[in-house]
Coordinates of C-alpha atoms and ligand atoms in Angstrom, one line a residue:
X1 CA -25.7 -95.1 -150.6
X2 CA -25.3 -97.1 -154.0
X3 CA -22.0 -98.8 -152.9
X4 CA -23.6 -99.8 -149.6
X5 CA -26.6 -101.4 -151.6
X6 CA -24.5 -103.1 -153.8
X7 CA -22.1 -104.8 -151.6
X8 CA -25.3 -105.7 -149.5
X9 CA -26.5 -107.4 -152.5
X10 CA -23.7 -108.5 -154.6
X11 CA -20.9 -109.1 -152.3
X12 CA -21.0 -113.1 -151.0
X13 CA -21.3 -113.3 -147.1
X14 CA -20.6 -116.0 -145.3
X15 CA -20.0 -114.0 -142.2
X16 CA -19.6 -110.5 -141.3
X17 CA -18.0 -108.4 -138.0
X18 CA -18.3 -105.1 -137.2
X19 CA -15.1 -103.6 -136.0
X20 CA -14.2 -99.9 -134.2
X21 CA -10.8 -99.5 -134.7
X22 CA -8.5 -97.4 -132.0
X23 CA -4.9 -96.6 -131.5
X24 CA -3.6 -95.9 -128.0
X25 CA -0.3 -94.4 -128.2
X26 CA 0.3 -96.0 -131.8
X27 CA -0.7 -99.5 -130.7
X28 CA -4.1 -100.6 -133.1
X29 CA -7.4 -102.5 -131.2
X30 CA -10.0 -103.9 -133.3
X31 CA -12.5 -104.0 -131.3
X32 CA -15.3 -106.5 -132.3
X33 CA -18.5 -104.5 -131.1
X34 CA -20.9 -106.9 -132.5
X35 CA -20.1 -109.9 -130.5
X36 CA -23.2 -110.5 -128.9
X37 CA -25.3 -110.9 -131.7
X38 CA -22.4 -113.1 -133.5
X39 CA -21.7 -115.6 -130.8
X40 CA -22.8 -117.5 -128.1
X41 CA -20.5 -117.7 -125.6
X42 CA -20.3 -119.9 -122.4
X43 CA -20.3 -118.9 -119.2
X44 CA -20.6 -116.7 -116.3
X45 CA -17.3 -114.7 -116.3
X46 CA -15.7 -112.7 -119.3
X47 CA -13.0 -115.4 -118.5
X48 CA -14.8 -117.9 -119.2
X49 CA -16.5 -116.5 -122.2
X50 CA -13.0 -115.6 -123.6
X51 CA -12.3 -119.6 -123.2
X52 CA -15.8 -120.3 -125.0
X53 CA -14.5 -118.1 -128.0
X54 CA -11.1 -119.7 -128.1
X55 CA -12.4 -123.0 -128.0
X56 CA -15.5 -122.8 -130.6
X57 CA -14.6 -119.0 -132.4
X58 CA -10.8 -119.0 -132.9
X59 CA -10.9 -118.3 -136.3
X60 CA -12.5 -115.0 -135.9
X61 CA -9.3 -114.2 -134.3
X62 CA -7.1 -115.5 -137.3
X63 CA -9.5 -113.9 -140.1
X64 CA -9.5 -110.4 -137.6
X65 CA -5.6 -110.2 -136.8
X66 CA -4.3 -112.0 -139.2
X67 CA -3.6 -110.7 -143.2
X68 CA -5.2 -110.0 -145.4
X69 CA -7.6 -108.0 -143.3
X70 CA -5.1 -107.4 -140.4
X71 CA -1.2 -107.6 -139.9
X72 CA 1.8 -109.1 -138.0
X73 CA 0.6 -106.3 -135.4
X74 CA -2.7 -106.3 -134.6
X75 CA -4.1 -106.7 -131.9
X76 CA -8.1 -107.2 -131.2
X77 CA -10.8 -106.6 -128.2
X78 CA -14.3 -108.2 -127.9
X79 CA -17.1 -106.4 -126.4
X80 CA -19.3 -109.0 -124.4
X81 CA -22.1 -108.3 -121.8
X82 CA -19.9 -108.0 -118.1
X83 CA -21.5 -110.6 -115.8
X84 CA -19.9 -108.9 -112.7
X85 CA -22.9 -107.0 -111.1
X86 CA -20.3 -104.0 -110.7
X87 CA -19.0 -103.7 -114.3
X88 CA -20.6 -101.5 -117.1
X89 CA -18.9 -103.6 -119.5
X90 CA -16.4 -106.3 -120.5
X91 CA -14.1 -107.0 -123.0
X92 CA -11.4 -110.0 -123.8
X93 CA -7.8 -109.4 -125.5
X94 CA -6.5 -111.3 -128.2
X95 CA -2.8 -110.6 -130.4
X96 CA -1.9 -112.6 -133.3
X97 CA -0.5 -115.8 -131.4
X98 CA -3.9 -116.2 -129.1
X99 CA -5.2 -114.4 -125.7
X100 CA -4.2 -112.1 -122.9
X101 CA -6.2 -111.7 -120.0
X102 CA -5.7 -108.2 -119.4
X103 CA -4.6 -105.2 -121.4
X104 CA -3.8 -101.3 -120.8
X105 CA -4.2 -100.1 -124.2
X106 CA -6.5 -102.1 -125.1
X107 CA -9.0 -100.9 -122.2
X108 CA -8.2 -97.2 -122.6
X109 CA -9.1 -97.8 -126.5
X110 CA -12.4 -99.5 -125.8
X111 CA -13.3 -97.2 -122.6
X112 CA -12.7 -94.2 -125.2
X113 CA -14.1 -95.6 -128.4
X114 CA -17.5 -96.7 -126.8
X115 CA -17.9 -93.7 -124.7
X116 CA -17.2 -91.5 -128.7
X117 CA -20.0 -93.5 -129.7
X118 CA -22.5 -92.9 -127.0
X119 CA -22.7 -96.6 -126.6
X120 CA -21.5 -95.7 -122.9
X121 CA -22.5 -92.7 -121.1
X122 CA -19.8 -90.2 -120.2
X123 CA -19.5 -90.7 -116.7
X124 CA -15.9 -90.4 -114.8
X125 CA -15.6 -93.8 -113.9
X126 CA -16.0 -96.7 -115.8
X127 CA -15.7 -100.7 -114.7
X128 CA -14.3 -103.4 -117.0
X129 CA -14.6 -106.7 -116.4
X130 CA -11.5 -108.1 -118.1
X131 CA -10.4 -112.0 -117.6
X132 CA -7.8 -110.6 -115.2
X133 CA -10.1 -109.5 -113.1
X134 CA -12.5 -106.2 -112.4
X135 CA -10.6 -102.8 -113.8
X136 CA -11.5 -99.2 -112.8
X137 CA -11.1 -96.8 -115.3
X138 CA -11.6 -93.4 -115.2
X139 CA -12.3 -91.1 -118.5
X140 CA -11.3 -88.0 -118.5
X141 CA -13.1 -85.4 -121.2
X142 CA -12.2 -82.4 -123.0
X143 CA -14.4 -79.3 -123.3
X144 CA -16.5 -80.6 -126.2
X145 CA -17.6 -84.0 -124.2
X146 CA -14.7 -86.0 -125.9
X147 CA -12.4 -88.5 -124.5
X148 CA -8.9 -87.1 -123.7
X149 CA -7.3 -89.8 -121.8
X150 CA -8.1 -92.9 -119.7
X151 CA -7.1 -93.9 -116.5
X152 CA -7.0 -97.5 -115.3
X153 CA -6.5 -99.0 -112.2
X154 CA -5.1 -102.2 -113.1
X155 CA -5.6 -105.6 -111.1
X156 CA -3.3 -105.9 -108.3
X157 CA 0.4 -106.5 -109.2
X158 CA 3.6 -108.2 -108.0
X159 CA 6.7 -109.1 -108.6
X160 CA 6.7 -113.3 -108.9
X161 CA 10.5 -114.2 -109.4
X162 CA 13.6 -113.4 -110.2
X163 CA 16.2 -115.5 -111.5
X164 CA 19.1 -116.2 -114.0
X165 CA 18.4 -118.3 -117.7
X166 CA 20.8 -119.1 -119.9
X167 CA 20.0 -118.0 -123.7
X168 CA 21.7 -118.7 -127.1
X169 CA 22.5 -114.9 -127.4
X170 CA 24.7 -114.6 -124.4
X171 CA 27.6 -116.1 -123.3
X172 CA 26.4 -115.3 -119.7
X173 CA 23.0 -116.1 -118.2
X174 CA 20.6 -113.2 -118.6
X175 CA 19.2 -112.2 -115.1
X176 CA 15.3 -111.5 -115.1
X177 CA 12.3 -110.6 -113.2
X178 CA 9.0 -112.5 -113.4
X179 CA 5.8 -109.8 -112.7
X180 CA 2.1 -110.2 -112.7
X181 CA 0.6 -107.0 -113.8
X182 CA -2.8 -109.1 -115.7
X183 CA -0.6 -110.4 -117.1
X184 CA 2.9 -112.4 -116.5
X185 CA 5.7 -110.3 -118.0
X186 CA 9.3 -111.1 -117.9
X187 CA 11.7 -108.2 -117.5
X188 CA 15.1 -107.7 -118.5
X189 CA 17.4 -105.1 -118.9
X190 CA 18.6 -104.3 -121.7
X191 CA 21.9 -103.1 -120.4
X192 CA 22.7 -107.4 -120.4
X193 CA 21.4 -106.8 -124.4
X194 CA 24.2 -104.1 -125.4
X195 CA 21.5 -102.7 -127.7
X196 CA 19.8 -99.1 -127.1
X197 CA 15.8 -99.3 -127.8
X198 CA 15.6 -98.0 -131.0
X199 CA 13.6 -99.2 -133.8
X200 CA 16.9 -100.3 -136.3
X201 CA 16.9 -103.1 -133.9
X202 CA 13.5 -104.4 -134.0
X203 CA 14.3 -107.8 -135.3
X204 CA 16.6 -108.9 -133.0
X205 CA 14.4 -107.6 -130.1
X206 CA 11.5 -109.7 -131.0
X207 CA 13.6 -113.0 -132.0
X208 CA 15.4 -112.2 -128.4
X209 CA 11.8 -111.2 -126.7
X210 CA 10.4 -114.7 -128.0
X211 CA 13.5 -117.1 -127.0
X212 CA 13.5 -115.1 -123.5
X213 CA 9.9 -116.1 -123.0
X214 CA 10.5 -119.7 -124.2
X215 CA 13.3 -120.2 -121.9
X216 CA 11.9 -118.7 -118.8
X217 CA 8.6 -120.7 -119.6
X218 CA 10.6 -123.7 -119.5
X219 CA 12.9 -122.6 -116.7
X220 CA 10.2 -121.2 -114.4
X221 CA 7.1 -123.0 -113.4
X222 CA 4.3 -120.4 -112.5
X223 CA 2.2 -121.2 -110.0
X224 CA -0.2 -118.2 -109.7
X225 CA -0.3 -117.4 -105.8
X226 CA -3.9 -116.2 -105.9
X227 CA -5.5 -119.1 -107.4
X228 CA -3.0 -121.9 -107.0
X229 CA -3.0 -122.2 -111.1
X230 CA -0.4 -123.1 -113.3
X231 CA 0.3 -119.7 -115.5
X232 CA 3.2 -118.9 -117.9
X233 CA 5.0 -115.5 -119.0
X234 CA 2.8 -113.8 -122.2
X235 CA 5.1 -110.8 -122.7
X236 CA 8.7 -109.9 -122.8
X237 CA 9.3 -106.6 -121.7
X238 CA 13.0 -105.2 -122.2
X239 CA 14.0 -101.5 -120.7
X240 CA 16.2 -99.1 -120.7
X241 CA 16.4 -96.6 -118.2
X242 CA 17.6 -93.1 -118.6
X243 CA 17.5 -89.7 -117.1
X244 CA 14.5 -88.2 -118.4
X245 CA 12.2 -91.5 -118.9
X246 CA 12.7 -94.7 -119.0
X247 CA 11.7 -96.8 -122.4
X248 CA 10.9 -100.0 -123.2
X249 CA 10.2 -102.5 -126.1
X250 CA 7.5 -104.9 -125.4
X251 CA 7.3 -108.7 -127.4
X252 CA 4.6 -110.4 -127.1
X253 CA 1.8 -112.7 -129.3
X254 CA 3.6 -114.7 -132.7
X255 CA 6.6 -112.5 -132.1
X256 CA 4.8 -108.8 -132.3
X257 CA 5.9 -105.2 -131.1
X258 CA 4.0 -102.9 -129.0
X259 CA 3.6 -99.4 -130.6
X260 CA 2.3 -98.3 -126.8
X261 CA 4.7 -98.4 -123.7
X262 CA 2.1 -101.3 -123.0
X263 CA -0.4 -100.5 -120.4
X264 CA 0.3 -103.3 -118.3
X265 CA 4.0 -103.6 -119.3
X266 CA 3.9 -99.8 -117.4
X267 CA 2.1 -101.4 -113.8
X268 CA 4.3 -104.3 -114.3
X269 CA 7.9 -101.9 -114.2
X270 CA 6.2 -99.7 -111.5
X271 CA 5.8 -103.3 -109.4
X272 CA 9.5 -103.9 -109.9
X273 CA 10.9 -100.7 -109.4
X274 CA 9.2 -100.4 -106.2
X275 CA 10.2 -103.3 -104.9
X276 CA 13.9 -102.2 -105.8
X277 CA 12.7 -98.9 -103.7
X278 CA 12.6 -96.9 -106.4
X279 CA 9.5 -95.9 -106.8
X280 CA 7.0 -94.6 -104.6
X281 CA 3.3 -94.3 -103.6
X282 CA 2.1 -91.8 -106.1
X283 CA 5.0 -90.8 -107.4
X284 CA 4.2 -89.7 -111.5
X285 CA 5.9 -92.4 -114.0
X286 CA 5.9 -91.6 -117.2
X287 CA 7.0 -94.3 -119.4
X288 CA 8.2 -94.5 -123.1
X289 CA 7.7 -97.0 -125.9
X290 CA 10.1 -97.8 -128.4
X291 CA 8.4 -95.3 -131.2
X292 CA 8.6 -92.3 -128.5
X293 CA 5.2 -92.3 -127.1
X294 CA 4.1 -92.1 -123.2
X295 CA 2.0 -93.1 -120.4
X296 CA 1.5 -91.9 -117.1
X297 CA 1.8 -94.4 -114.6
X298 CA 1.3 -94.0 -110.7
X299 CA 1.2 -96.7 -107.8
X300 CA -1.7 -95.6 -105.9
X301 CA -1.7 -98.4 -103.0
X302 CA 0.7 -100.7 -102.0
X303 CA 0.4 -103.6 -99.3
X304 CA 1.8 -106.8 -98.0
X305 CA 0.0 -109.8 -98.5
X306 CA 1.4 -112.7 -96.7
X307 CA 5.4 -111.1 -97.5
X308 CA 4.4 -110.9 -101.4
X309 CA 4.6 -107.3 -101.9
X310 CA 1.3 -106.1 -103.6
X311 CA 1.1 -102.9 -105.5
X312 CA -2.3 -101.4 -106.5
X313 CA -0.6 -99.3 -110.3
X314 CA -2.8 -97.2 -112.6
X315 CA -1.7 -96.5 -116.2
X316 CA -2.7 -93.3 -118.0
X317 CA -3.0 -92.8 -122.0
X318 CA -4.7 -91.1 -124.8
X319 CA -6.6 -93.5 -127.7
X320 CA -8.4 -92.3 -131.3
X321 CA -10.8 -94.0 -133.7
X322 CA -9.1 -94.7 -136.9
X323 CA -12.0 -96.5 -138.6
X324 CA -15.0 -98.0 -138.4
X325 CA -15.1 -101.3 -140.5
X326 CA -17.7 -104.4 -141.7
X327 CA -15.5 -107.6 -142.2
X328 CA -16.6 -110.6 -143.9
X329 CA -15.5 -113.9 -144.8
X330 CA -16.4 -115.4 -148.3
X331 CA -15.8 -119.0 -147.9
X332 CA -14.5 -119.3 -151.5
X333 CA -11.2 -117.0 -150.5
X334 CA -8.5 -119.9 -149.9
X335 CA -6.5 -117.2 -148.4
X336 CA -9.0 -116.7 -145.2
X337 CA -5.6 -115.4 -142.8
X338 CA -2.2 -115.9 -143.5
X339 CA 1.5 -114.8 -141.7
X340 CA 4.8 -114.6 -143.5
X341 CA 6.8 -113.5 -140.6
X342 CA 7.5 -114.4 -136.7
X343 CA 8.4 -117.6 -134.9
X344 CA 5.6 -120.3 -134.3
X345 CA 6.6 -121.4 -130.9
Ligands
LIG401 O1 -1.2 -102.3 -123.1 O2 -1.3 -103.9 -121.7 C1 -1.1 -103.5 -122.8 C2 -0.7 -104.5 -123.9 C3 -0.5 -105.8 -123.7 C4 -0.1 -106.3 -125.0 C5 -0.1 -105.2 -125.8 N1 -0.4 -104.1 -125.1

C-alpha cells in the first residue's frame, strides 16, 4: 500500500515495536510480540528476563504505556521465548508505575490474541511461564475455531496477613488482609470506606488505593514464605459484597484502575473468602469490576502447607483484539512519554 511505502521511507525511525492490542473484560494489553528480535534479554527464567528488561529496556515501557502513544491506563505484556521445558510460551507484565509478576487479564489476552493469530496452535491447554511462576491455561473455542474464553489456573495462593493500619482518611484504623495470588494484594472492605463502587468515585479510590498500599508497605514487612524474599503489596483491591455478586475496584501501577475484576485480584478474594469459610472447593465465583464486567472464578484444590492455608484458584474471562499497531520512536520528539495525572510514590 502507498501509505505503508511512504511511512517506510519517509517516516524517521529510531526504533519501532510491534504491538497486538487486547481487552479482557475492558482492561487494554499491549502486547509487545516482537521482543525477541528487539532485545536481548538475560537469563534463564522469564523472571529474570523481565529484570534484564527493567534494568537495560525501561523505556520501552514508558514510550509503550505512557502518552502520547498510551495512557494513564495501560497496561503492557511482552512475549519472550519460555525457558521452562513445560511452557509453550512466556510473557512478563508491566502497568504504567513498573512490573507485576503475574497477571489474569493479561494472560487470557495473550493466550487469546496469539492463538487468533495462529502464532499458537489451538490446543485446549496452554502453559505460560509468567515471573510468578508456571500458569495453566486452558482456551476454550467457539464453532468457527475462535477464542471464547480463557481459563487459568493461577500460581498457588494464600492469604499472608491480616492486620489494622492507620490512614489519613479515617479516624479509625482500616483493617486489611495481605494475599499472594502472583501477586501481593492488600484487601479491604469497602464497608470501612462508606463509599459504594461506582465509577463517580474513581478519584478518591485510587488516591485511597495508593496511600493503602504505601502504608501497609511500610507497616508490613513481606517476607515471601516460599522463597524467604523480601516482597511488597503491588495492588489495592477494595470490595463490596452483595447478594448477587460481589465487586471490586482494583489500584494498582502510578495510581491506575482496572477495567477487569482483575484476574489475580479474583484468586486473591477466592483465597480470603475461603479462609473466612466462605467459599468452597469448586464452588462458581463470579466476580464484578467496577465498570460491570465479570469473571468466573473457581478454587479447584486447596491444601495445607505447614498451617499456611494454600489454595490452588482458576480465573475465567473473555479477551478481543482491538488493534494491531507498529510504534516507533523518533529521537527528535522531546515528548518521548509523559503523565499529567497520579501520585509518584
Ligand atoms: O488481571 O491480574 C490481573 C491484573 C493485575 C493488574 C491488572 N490486572
Amino acid at each position: 500500500m502507498e501509505i505503508d511505502k511512504a511511512f517506510d521511507q519517509n517516516v524517521r525511525t529510531d526504533a519501532a515495536f510491534t504491538t497486538i492490542d487486547t481487552h479482557t473484560g475492558g482492561e487494554p494489553t499491549r502486547i509487545i510480540v516482537d521482543a525477541a528480535d528487539q532485545f536481548t534479554l538475560a537469563g534463564d527464567t522469564v523472571r529474570s528476563k523481565r529484570d534484564s528488561f527493567a534494568e537495560d529496556s525501561d523505556w520501552v515501557r514508558d514510550l509503550l504505556i505512557r502518552e502520547p502513544r498510551g495512557h494513564d491506563d495501560m497496561f503492557g505484556a511482552v512475549v519472550v521465548e519460555p525457558e521452562d521445558d513445560c511452557a509453550d510460551i512466556a510473557a512478563f507484565f508491566m502497568d504504567s508505575k513498573g512490573y507485576l509478576d503475574m497477571c489474569g487479564h493479561g494472560t487470557i489476552g495473550v493466550v487469546s490474541a496469539l492463538i487468533e493469530l495462529g502464532e499458537l496452535s489451538s490446543a485446549s491447554t496452554v502453559c505460560v511461564e509468567t515471573p510468578a511462576g508456571l500458569v495453566k491455561t486452558h482456551p476454550e473455542y467457539d464453532d468457527n475455531g475462535g477464542v471464547e474464553r480463557v481459563v487459568v489456573q493461577n500460581v498457588d495462593s494464600f492469604v499472608y496477613n491480616s492486620f489494622e493500619v492507620p490512614v489519613s482518611f479515617l479516624k479509625t484504623p482500616l483493617s486489611v488482609d495481605v494475599v499472594y495470588a502472583g501477586n501481593f494484594f492488600v484487601l479491604v472492605d469497602s464497608e470501612q470506606l462508606s463509599r459504594p463502587l461506582e465509577t463517580t468515585y474513581t478519584d478518591e479510590f485510587i488516591e485511597w488505593g495508593l496511600e493503602i498500599r504505601q502504608a501497609v508497605n511500610n507497616e508490613c514487612d513481606i517476607v515471601d514464605p516460599r522463597t524467604g524474599e523480601h516482597a511488597a503489596v503491588a495492588i489495592t483491591e477494595i470490595y463490596e459484597h452483595a447478594s448477587d455478586v460481589d465487586r471490586s475496584v482494583v489500584v494498582f501501577g502510578d495510581g491506575q484502575i482496572d477495567r477487569s475484576p482483575c484476574g489475580t485480584g479474583t484468586c486473591a478474594k477466592m483465597a480470603l473468602l475461603y479462609e473466612e469459610g466462605k467459599l468452597s472447593v469448586d464452588q462458581a465465583y463470579p466476580y464484578e469490576s467496577i465498570i460491570g464486567t465479570r469473571f468466573e472464578g473457581k478454587i479447584v484444590d486447596s491444601t495445607d502447607r505447614n498451617g499456611t492455608i494454600v489454595v490452588t484458584p482458576t480465573v475465567a474471562g473473555s479477551a478481543y483484539i482491538t488493534g494491531k499497531h507498529t510504534f516507533i520512536k523518533d529521537s527528535r520528539d522531546p515528548l518521548q512519554s509523559l503523565r499529567i495525572s497520579g501520585t509518584e510514590e
